[in-house]
Short mmCIF file of C-alpha atoms in Angstrom, two decimals:
data_model
loop_
_atom_site.label_atom_id
_atom_site.label_comp_id
_atom_site.label_asym_id
_atom_site.label_seq_id
_atom_site.Cartn_x
_atom_site.Cartn_y
_atom_site.Cartn_z
CA MET A 1 9.10 2.13 27.23
CA GLN A 2 11.83 0.52 25.12
CA ILE A 3 12.82 -2.55 23.18
CA THR A 4 16.04 -4.11 24.33
CA ASP A 5 18.63 -6.53 22.83
CA ASP A 6 17.24 -9.21 25.11
CA ASP A 7 13.76 -8.62 23.63
CA ILE A 8 15.17 -9.03 20.11
CA LYS A 9 16.99 -12.28 21.02
CA ARG A 10 13.76 -13.66 22.50
CA VAL A 11 11.69 -12.76 19.46
CA GLU A 12 14.31 -14.34 17.11
CA LYS A 13 13.31 -17.73 18.49
CA ILE A 14 9.74 -17.12 17.32
CA PHE A 15 10.54 -15.81 13.88
CA PHE A 16 13.58 -18.04 13.21
CA PRO A 17 12.72 -21.43 14.87
CA ASN A 18 15.29 -23.16 12.68
CA GLY A 19 18.02 -20.65 13.42
CA GLY A 20 18.50 -17.11 12.26
CA SER A 21 19.12 -13.63 13.59
CA PHE A 22 18.40 -9.95 13.13
CA GLU A 23 22.10 -9.33 13.56
CA ASP A 24 24.07 -7.46 10.86
CA ALA A 25 27.44 -5.77 10.81
CA LYS A 26 26.06 -2.27 11.14
CA LYS A 27 23.33 -3.16 13.71
CA GLU A 28 20.78 -1.64 11.30
CA ARG A 29 18.00 -4.16 11.92
CA HIS A 30 18.43 -3.76 15.69
CA SER A 31 18.29 0.00 15.33
CA PHE A 32 15.09 -0.23 13.34
CA ILE A 33 13.37 -2.68 15.71
CA LYS A 34 14.39 -0.57 18.76
CA CYS A 35 13.20 2.69 17.13
CA ILE A 36 9.73 3.24 18.71
CA ASP A 37 9.89 6.86 19.77
CA LYS A 38 9.98 8.78 16.50
CA SER A 39 8.47 8.92 13.01
CA ILE A 40 10.81 7.57 10.32
CA HIS A 41 11.23 6.45 6.79
CA LEU A 42 13.00 3.07 6.50
CA GLN A 43 14.72 2.71 3.15
CA ALA A 44 15.46 -1.03 2.88
CA CYS A 45 17.44 -2.76 0.14
CA PRO A 46 16.14 -5.94 -1.70
CA GLY A 47 16.21 -8.99 0.48
CA SER A 48 16.86 -7.07 3.71
CA GLY A 49 14.12 -8.81 5.63
CA LYS A 50 12.29 -5.50 6.27
CA THR A 51 8.85 -7.00 6.65
CA THR A 52 10.11 -9.68 9.10
CA ALA A 53 11.90 -6.98 11.14
CA LEU A 54 8.70 -4.87 11.10
CA LEU A 55 6.56 -7.80 12.28
CA ALA A 56 9.09 -8.57 15.06
CA LYS A 57 8.88 -4.96 16.22
CA ILE A 58 5.06 -5.00 16.14
CA TYR A 59 4.95 -8.23 18.13
CA LEU A 60 7.29 -6.82 20.77
CA LEU A 61 5.17 -3.69 21.02
CA SER A 62 2.04 -5.78 21.45
CA GLU A 63 3.58 -7.42 24.45
CA LYS A 64 3.79 -3.92 26.07
CA MET A 65 0.19 -3.13 25.60
CA PRO A 66 -1.96 -1.56 26.85
CA PHE A 67 -0.37 1.79 25.96
CA GLU A 68 -1.15 5.10 27.57
CA ASN A 69 -4.87 6.01 27.20
CA ASN A 70 -5.42 2.58 25.73
CA LYS A 71 -4.09 3.56 22.33
CA GLY A 72 -3.30 0.89 19.77
CA ILE A 73 -1.22 -0.07 16.74
CA CYS A 74 -2.26 0.58 13.19
CA VAL A 75 -0.51 -1.51 10.50
CA LEU A 76 -1.29 -0.59 6.86
CA THR A 77 -0.30 -2.83 3.96
CA HIS A 78 -1.02 -2.94 0.23
CA THR A 79 -1.86 -6.66 0.20
CA ASN A 80 -2.81 -9.25 2.77
CA VAL A 81 0.62 -10.94 2.56
CA ALA A 82 1.97 -9.36 5.77
CA ILE A 83 -1.21 -10.29 7.58
CA ASP A 84 -0.92 -13.90 6.47
CA ILE A 85 2.77 -13.98 7.48
CA ILE A 86 2.13 -12.80 11.02
CA LYS A 87 -0.73 -15.16 11.51
CA LYS A 88 1.30 -18.04 10.28
CA ARG A 89 4.37 -17.25 12.38
CA LEU A 90 2.73 -16.19 15.54
CA GLY A 91 -0.44 -18.27 15.65
CA ASN A 92 -2.49 -17.47 18.73
CA LYS A 93 0.17 -15.06 19.94
CA ALA A 94 -1.06 -12.65 17.20
CA ASP A 95 -4.67 -12.52 18.41
CA LYS A 96 -4.09 -9.35 20.34
CA LEU A 97 -2.96 -7.52 17.17
CA PHE A 98 -6.30 -8.10 15.50
CA THR A 99 -8.56 -6.79 18.21
CA HIS A 100 -9.55 -3.31 19.33
CA PRO A 101 -7.90 -0.80 19.57
CA ASN A 102 -5.50 -2.16 16.94
CA PHE A 103 -6.04 -2.25 13.19
CA PHE A 104 -4.14 -4.57 10.90
CA GLY A 105 -5.17 -4.46 7.23
CA THR A 106 -4.77 -2.95 3.82
CA ILE A 107 -4.89 0.81 3.16
CA GLN A 108 -8.01 0.19 1.11
CA SER A 109 -9.79 -1.60 3.96
CA PHE A 110 -8.81 1.17 6.41
CA VAL A 111 -10.07 3.85 4.14
CA ASP A 112 -13.34 1.91 3.40
CA LYS A 113 -14.09 1.05 7.03
CA PHE A 114 -13.24 4.29 8.81
CA LEU A 115 -13.73 6.92 6.20
CA ALA A 116 -15.40 6.13 2.87
CA ILE A 117 -18.37 4.23 4.26
CA PRO A 118 -19.10 6.67 7.10
CA ALA A 119 -18.66 9.58 4.67
CA TYR A 120 -21.14 8.13 2.22
CA THR A 121 -23.71 7.62 4.91
CA LYS A 122 -23.29 11.14 6.21
CA ILE A 123 -23.52 12.71 2.81
CA TYR A 124 -26.35 10.67 1.35
CA GLY A 125 -28.23 9.57 4.42
CA TYR A 126 -28.20 5.87 3.61
CA LYS A 127 -25.70 3.03 3.56
CA LEU A 128 -23.16 2.32 0.85
CA LYS A 129 -23.70 -1.06 -0.80
CA TYR A 130 -20.38 -1.99 -2.53
CA ILE A 131 -16.87 -0.68 -3.12
CA ASP A 132 -15.78 -2.78 -6.11
CA ASP A 133 -14.59 -1.86 -9.60
CA GLU A 134 -16.05 -4.86 -11.34
CA LEU A 135 -19.49 -4.50 -9.82
CA PHE A 136 -19.49 -0.83 -10.65
CA PHE A 137 -18.57 -1.28 -14.28
CA ASN A 138 -20.93 -4.24 -14.68
CA ARG A 139 -23.81 -1.86 -13.79
CA VAL A 140 -22.44 0.67 -16.30
CA CYS A 141 -22.37 -1.88 -19.09
CA SER A 142 -25.75 -3.34 -18.30
CA LYS A 143 -27.68 -0.08 -17.90
CA ARG A 144 -25.80 2.57 -19.85
CA SER A 145 -28.54 2.96 -22.48
CA LEU A 146 -31.32 3.39 -19.88
CA TYR A 147 -30.07 6.36 -18.00
CA LYS A 148 -31.16 9.85 -18.97
CA TYR A 149 -30.58 12.37 -16.22
CA ASN A 150 -30.45 16.15 -16.25
CA ASN A 151 -28.76 16.80 -12.92
CA TRP A 152 -25.29 16.18 -11.50
CA LEU A 153 -24.50 15.66 -7.79
CA ILE A 154 -26.12 18.20 -5.49
CA LYS A 155 -24.02 20.85 -3.82
CA ASN A 156 -20.67 19.52 -2.44
CA LYS A 157 -21.44 15.94 -3.51
CA GLY A 158 -19.55 16.28 -6.74
CA SER A 159 -16.58 18.27 -5.55
CA PHE A 160 -14.25 15.28 -5.44
CA ASP A 161 -12.53 14.18 -8.69
CA SER A 162 -14.74 11.47 -10.15
CA VAL A 163 -16.47 11.95 -13.42
CA ASP A 164 -13.57 12.89 -15.68
CA ASP A 165 -11.46 10.06 -14.22
CA PHE A 166 -14.33 7.63 -14.53
CA VAL A 167 -15.11 8.37 -18.17
CA ALA A 168 -11.47 8.61 -19.21
CA ASN A 169 -10.64 5.17 -17.88
CA ILE A 170 -13.56 3.02 -18.88
CA ASP A 171 -11.94 1.63 -22.00
CA VAL A 172 -8.48 1.46 -20.44
CA SER A 173 -9.59 -0.37 -17.36
CA PHE A 174 -11.99 -2.83 -18.81
CA ASN A 175 -11.17 -2.87 -22.58
CA ARG A 176 -14.88 -2.45 -23.45
CA SER A 177 -14.92 -2.04 -27.21
CA ASP A 178 -18.41 -0.48 -26.89
CA PHE A 179 -16.82 2.60 -25.38
CA ASN A 180 -14.31 3.39 -28.09
CA LEU A 181 -16.54 6.16 -29.44
CA VAL A 182 -17.09 7.49 -25.95
CA ILE A 183 -13.40 8.11 -25.43
CA ASN A 184 -13.20 10.10 -28.57
CA ASN A 185 -15.98 12.45 -27.41
CA LEU A 186 -14.80 13.14 -23.92
CA LYS A 187 -12.92 16.37 -24.70
CA ASN A 188 -16.23 18.06 -25.35
CA LYS A 189 -17.85 18.20 -21.90
CA THR A 190 -21.12 19.55 -23.44
CA SER A 191 -21.49 16.51 -25.74
CA ASN A 192 -24.36 14.09 -25.28
CA THR A 193 -21.82 11.32 -24.76
CA TYR A 194 -20.15 13.08 -21.83
CA ILE A 195 -23.36 14.16 -20.21
CA THR A 196 -24.85 10.68 -20.56
CA LEU A 197 -21.88 9.00 -18.95
CA LYS A 198 -21.79 11.62 -16.25
CA ASN A 199 -25.36 10.89 -15.33
CA ILE A 200 -24.74 7.13 -15.44
CA TYR A 201 -21.88 7.57 -13.02
CA ARG A 202 -23.95 9.77 -10.79
CA ASP A 203 -26.85 7.34 -10.66
CA ILE A 204 -24.67 4.29 -9.88
CA PHE A 205 -22.69 6.29 -7.31
CA GLU A 206 -25.83 7.49 -5.60
CA ASN A 207 -27.27 4.02 -5.57
CA GLY A 208 -24.46 2.79 -3.39
CA TYR A 209 -21.82 1.48 -5.80
CA LEU A 210 -18.32 2.93 -5.75
CA ARG A 211 -15.07 2.09 -7.45
CA TYR A 212 -11.97 1.69 -5.28
CA LYS A 213 -10.69 4.96 -6.51
CA ASP A 214 -13.93 6.72 -5.64
CA ALA A 215 -13.49 5.63 -2.01
CA TYR A 216 -10.26 7.61 -1.84
CA SER A 217 -11.70 10.63 -3.51
CA LEU A 218 -14.69 10.57 -1.17
CA THR A 219 -12.39 10.15 1.80
CA LYS A 220 -10.25 13.10 0.78
CA PHE A 221 -13.34 15.25 0.45
CA TYR A 222 -14.62 14.00 3.85
CA LEU A 223 -11.30 14.81 5.65
CA GLU A 224 -11.35 18.31 4.14
CA GLN A 225 -14.93 18.90 5.39
CA TYR A 226 -14.28 17.34 8.83
CA PRO A 227 -10.61 17.93 9.75
CA GLN A 228 -11.44 17.01 13.37
CA MET A 229 -11.31 13.36 12.19
CA THR A 230 -7.57 13.68 12.74
CA ASN A 231 -8.13 13.96 16.45
CA TYR A 232 -10.16 10.72 16.46
CA PHE A 233 -7.50 8.65 14.75
CA SER A 234 -4.64 10.22 16.74
CA SER A 235 -6.43 9.43 20.05
CA ARG A 236 -6.93 5.77 19.01
CA PHE A 237 -3.51 4.89 17.61
CA LYS A 238 -0.10 5.45 19.17
CA TYR A 239 1.80 3.80 16.27
CA VAL A 240 1.21 3.65 12.48
CA PHE A 241 3.32 1.42 10.28
CA ILE A 242 3.03 1.36 6.47
CA ASP A 243 4.60 -1.68 4.86
CA GLU A 244 5.76 -1.64 1.22
CA ALA A 245 5.63 2.18 1.36
CA GLN A 246 6.98 2.45 -2.19
CA ASP A 247 3.59 1.30 -3.56
CA THR A 248 1.74 4.21 -2.00
CA SER A 249 -0.13 6.54 -4.37
CA GLU A 250 -0.27 10.33 -3.92
CA ILE A 251 -3.87 10.26 -2.62
CA GLN A 252 -3.18 7.36 -0.26
CA LYS A 253 -0.17 9.18 1.20
CA GLU A 254 -2.15 12.37 1.55
CA ILE A 255 -4.94 10.62 3.40
CA ILE A 256 -2.56 8.85 5.83
CA GLU A 257 -0.78 12.10 6.59
CA LYS A 258 -4.06 13.86 7.27
CA CYS A 259 -5.38 11.14 9.58
CA PHE A 260 -2.63 11.31 12.17
CA ASN A 261 -1.14 14.32 13.95
CA GLU A 262 2.39 14.86 15.24
CA ASN A 263 1.60 12.92 18.47
CA VAL A 264 1.42 9.69 16.51
CA VAL A 265 4.57 7.74 15.61
CA ILE A 266 4.38 7.01 11.87
CA GLN A 267 6.93 4.70 10.25
CA TRP A 268 7.06 4.09 6.51
CA ILE A 269 8.91 0.86 5.46
CA GLY A 270 9.86 0.15 1.89
CA ASP A 271 12.36 0.30 -0.98
CA ILE A 272 11.93 3.14 -3.38
CA ASN A 273 13.27 0.93 -6.22
CA GLN A 274 10.70 -1.78 -5.87
CA ALA A 275 7.54 0.21 -6.57
CA ILE A 276 4.71 -1.57 -8.30
CA MET A 277 2.08 1.16 -8.68
CA ASN A 278 -1.68 0.93 -9.07
CA TYR A 279 -4.29 3.32 -10.50
CA ASN A 280 -2.07 4.27 -13.42
CA GLU A 281 0.38 6.06 -11.15
CA GLN A 282 3.71 6.72 -12.83
CA LYS A 283 5.82 6.81 -9.67
CA SER A 284 5.69 6.34 -5.94
CA ALA A 285 4.47 9.16 -3.78
CA TRP A 286 6.76 7.95 -1.03
CA VAL A 287 10.16 9.62 -0.86
CA PRO A 288 12.37 8.53 2.09
CA LYS A 289 13.95 11.85 3.14
CA LYS A 290 14.56 13.59 6.39
CA ASP A 291 12.41 16.62 7.34
CA ASP A 292 10.89 18.27 10.35
CA ARG A 293 8.72 15.25 11.19
CA TYR A 294 10.75 12.24 9.89
CA ASP A 295 14.19 10.80 10.34
CA VAL A 296 15.57 8.26 7.85
CA LEU A 297 16.93 4.83 8.68
CA TYR A 298 18.46 2.29 6.33
CA LEU A 299 18.79 -1.46 5.88
CA THR A 300 21.65 -1.99 3.46
CA ASP A 301 22.56 -5.59 4.10
CA SER A 302 20.82 -8.05 1.73
CA LYS A 303 20.24 -11.70 2.63
CA ARG A 304 19.06 -12.51 -0.86
CA VAL A 305 21.28 -10.63 -3.33
CA SER A 306 24.83 -11.90 -4.00
CA GLN A 307 27.68 -9.41 -3.77
CA PRO A 308 28.41 -9.42 -7.55
CA ILE A 309 24.77 -8.55 -8.24
CA ALA A 310 24.72 -5.99 -5.42
CA ASP A 311 27.75 -4.28 -7.03
CA VAL A 312 25.77 -3.83 -10.23
CA ILE A 313 22.29 -2.97 -9.09
CA LYS A 314 23.41 -0.37 -6.55
CA ASN A 315 24.55 1.78 -9.50
CA VAL A 316 21.97 1.01 -12.15
CA ALA A 317 18.84 1.34 -9.91
CA VAL A 318 16.57 4.23 -10.65
CA ASN A 319 17.51 5.59 -7.30
CA THR A 320 21.03 4.51 -6.68
CA TYR A 321 21.91 2.83 -3.38
CA ASP A 322 24.67 4.60 -1.50
CA ASN A 323 25.41 1.38 0.30
CA LEU A 324 24.37 -2.15 -0.61
CA THR A 325 26.01 -5.20 0.81
CA GLY A 326 25.33 -8.57 -0.72
CA ASN A 327 25.23 -12.06 0.81
CA GLU A 328 28.72 -13.52 0.54
CA ASN A 329 27.25 -17.06 0.85
CA VAL A 330 25.36 -16.61 -2.46
CA CYS A 331 27.74 -16.92 -5.44
CA ILE A 332 25.48 -15.77 -8.28
CA LYS A 333 26.81 -13.39 -10.90
CA PRO A 334 24.58 -10.93 -12.92
CA VAL A 335 22.99 -12.32 -16.11
CA ILE A 336 21.78 -10.07 -18.95
CA ILE A 337 19.02 -11.36 -21.18
CA LEU A 338 18.98 -9.71 -24.64
CA PHE A 339 15.74 -9.71 -26.62
CA ASP A 340 13.95 -7.91 -29.37
CA ASP A 341 10.38 -7.66 -30.60
CA ASN A 342 10.66 -11.11 -32.22
CA THR A 343 11.91 -12.83 -29.07
CA LYS A 344 10.32 -10.92 -26.21
CA ASP A 345 7.81 -13.75 -25.62
CA LYS A 346 10.74 -16.03 -24.76
CA VAL A 347 12.10 -13.95 -21.91
CA ILE A 348 10.09 -15.62 -19.08
CA GLU A 349 11.02 -19.03 -20.37
CA GLU A 350 14.70 -18.14 -20.53
CA PHE A 351 14.60 -16.54 -17.10
CA ALA A 352 13.02 -19.68 -15.67
CA LYS A 353 15.80 -21.80 -17.16
CA ILE A 354 18.45 -19.59 -15.58
CA VAL A 355 16.75 -19.83 -12.16
CA ILE A 356 16.49 -23.59 -12.37
CA ASN A 357 20.15 -24.01 -13.41
CA LYS A 358 21.40 -21.57 -10.76
CA THR A 359 19.26 -23.28 -8.05
CA ALA A 360 20.70 -26.67 -9.02
CA LEU A 361 24.23 -25.31 -8.96
CA PHE A 362 23.66 -23.69 -5.56
CA ASN A 363 22.23 -26.88 -4.11
CA ASN A 364 25.20 -28.90 -5.33
CA GLU A 365 27.61 -26.39 -3.77
CA GLN A 366 25.79 -26.64 -0.44
CA LYS A 367 25.98 -30.44 -0.46
CA SER A 368 29.69 -30.37 -1.18
#
């Protein structure tokens, strides 16, 4: 099974109805779209069209289904944006991607559906009600003075990291002024404050309410207890694609790696310099490097960034770009906005003015 140049030309008409192409001087996009036989990290520069190229690849693969043993495609995202894009661009042609044996959704929804919910039912013997931070903390705030318990989770039920993380982040996450004193007492794990909060957490947890983060901790525990789950996921999916890989946390990456064995083609797609982390993570867990399992491909040709800006950002980025080619049709030079504590609230307004002025200038140049 392979994806050909003719396949790519055909799919261009779907994704670029008004004209456009996956062509670039180094054939990098073609190489990525055609790469369906090995696990890779795709390090893609800003404006490279990585998500569009990924969706084109997925669409072409869906045309070749069913795969051997009726395996499917698993696409994991951090938001629903990619899902909305493919539904909008492909319409009814995308229906196949959203039916069994495929899965197309966020990492959170994958973890909840296939791991956290079944794990909770197996451990506790009854169904989980909600996985939602706000609902969880609403119950904490409404009932915190009513709970007086002497026991923690029974054997094995409390082995995943939960309580310390929970009590340490109440005030940070929800800015509840009522918990200021709580935070100051957490270092002493024999204090009444710590024990009370621990018991509140336990009760709400055991009554079927989890935070999003708890779902990951429970899943990690579940996979450690039942490593044969890897065989289930690996027998269902032939391909796994992770979009915006740079936003993957350590526990998310660990779970994904544990779910799929070496027989599954896993492809991570992202830009290490565009990470927007959640859960108070300081840096991305995803590092695009070659090893025994993964090769590395690159998209270095930007359709959005001008060459003068590309020349600057490739050297000042946290992880410098070895190669970054800008769009020669975009004549925008870098702009530096200087501010201090007294003017920092004006930065967004000033940035907006620059964008408006540059847009007007670009439009005038296009008309001429």
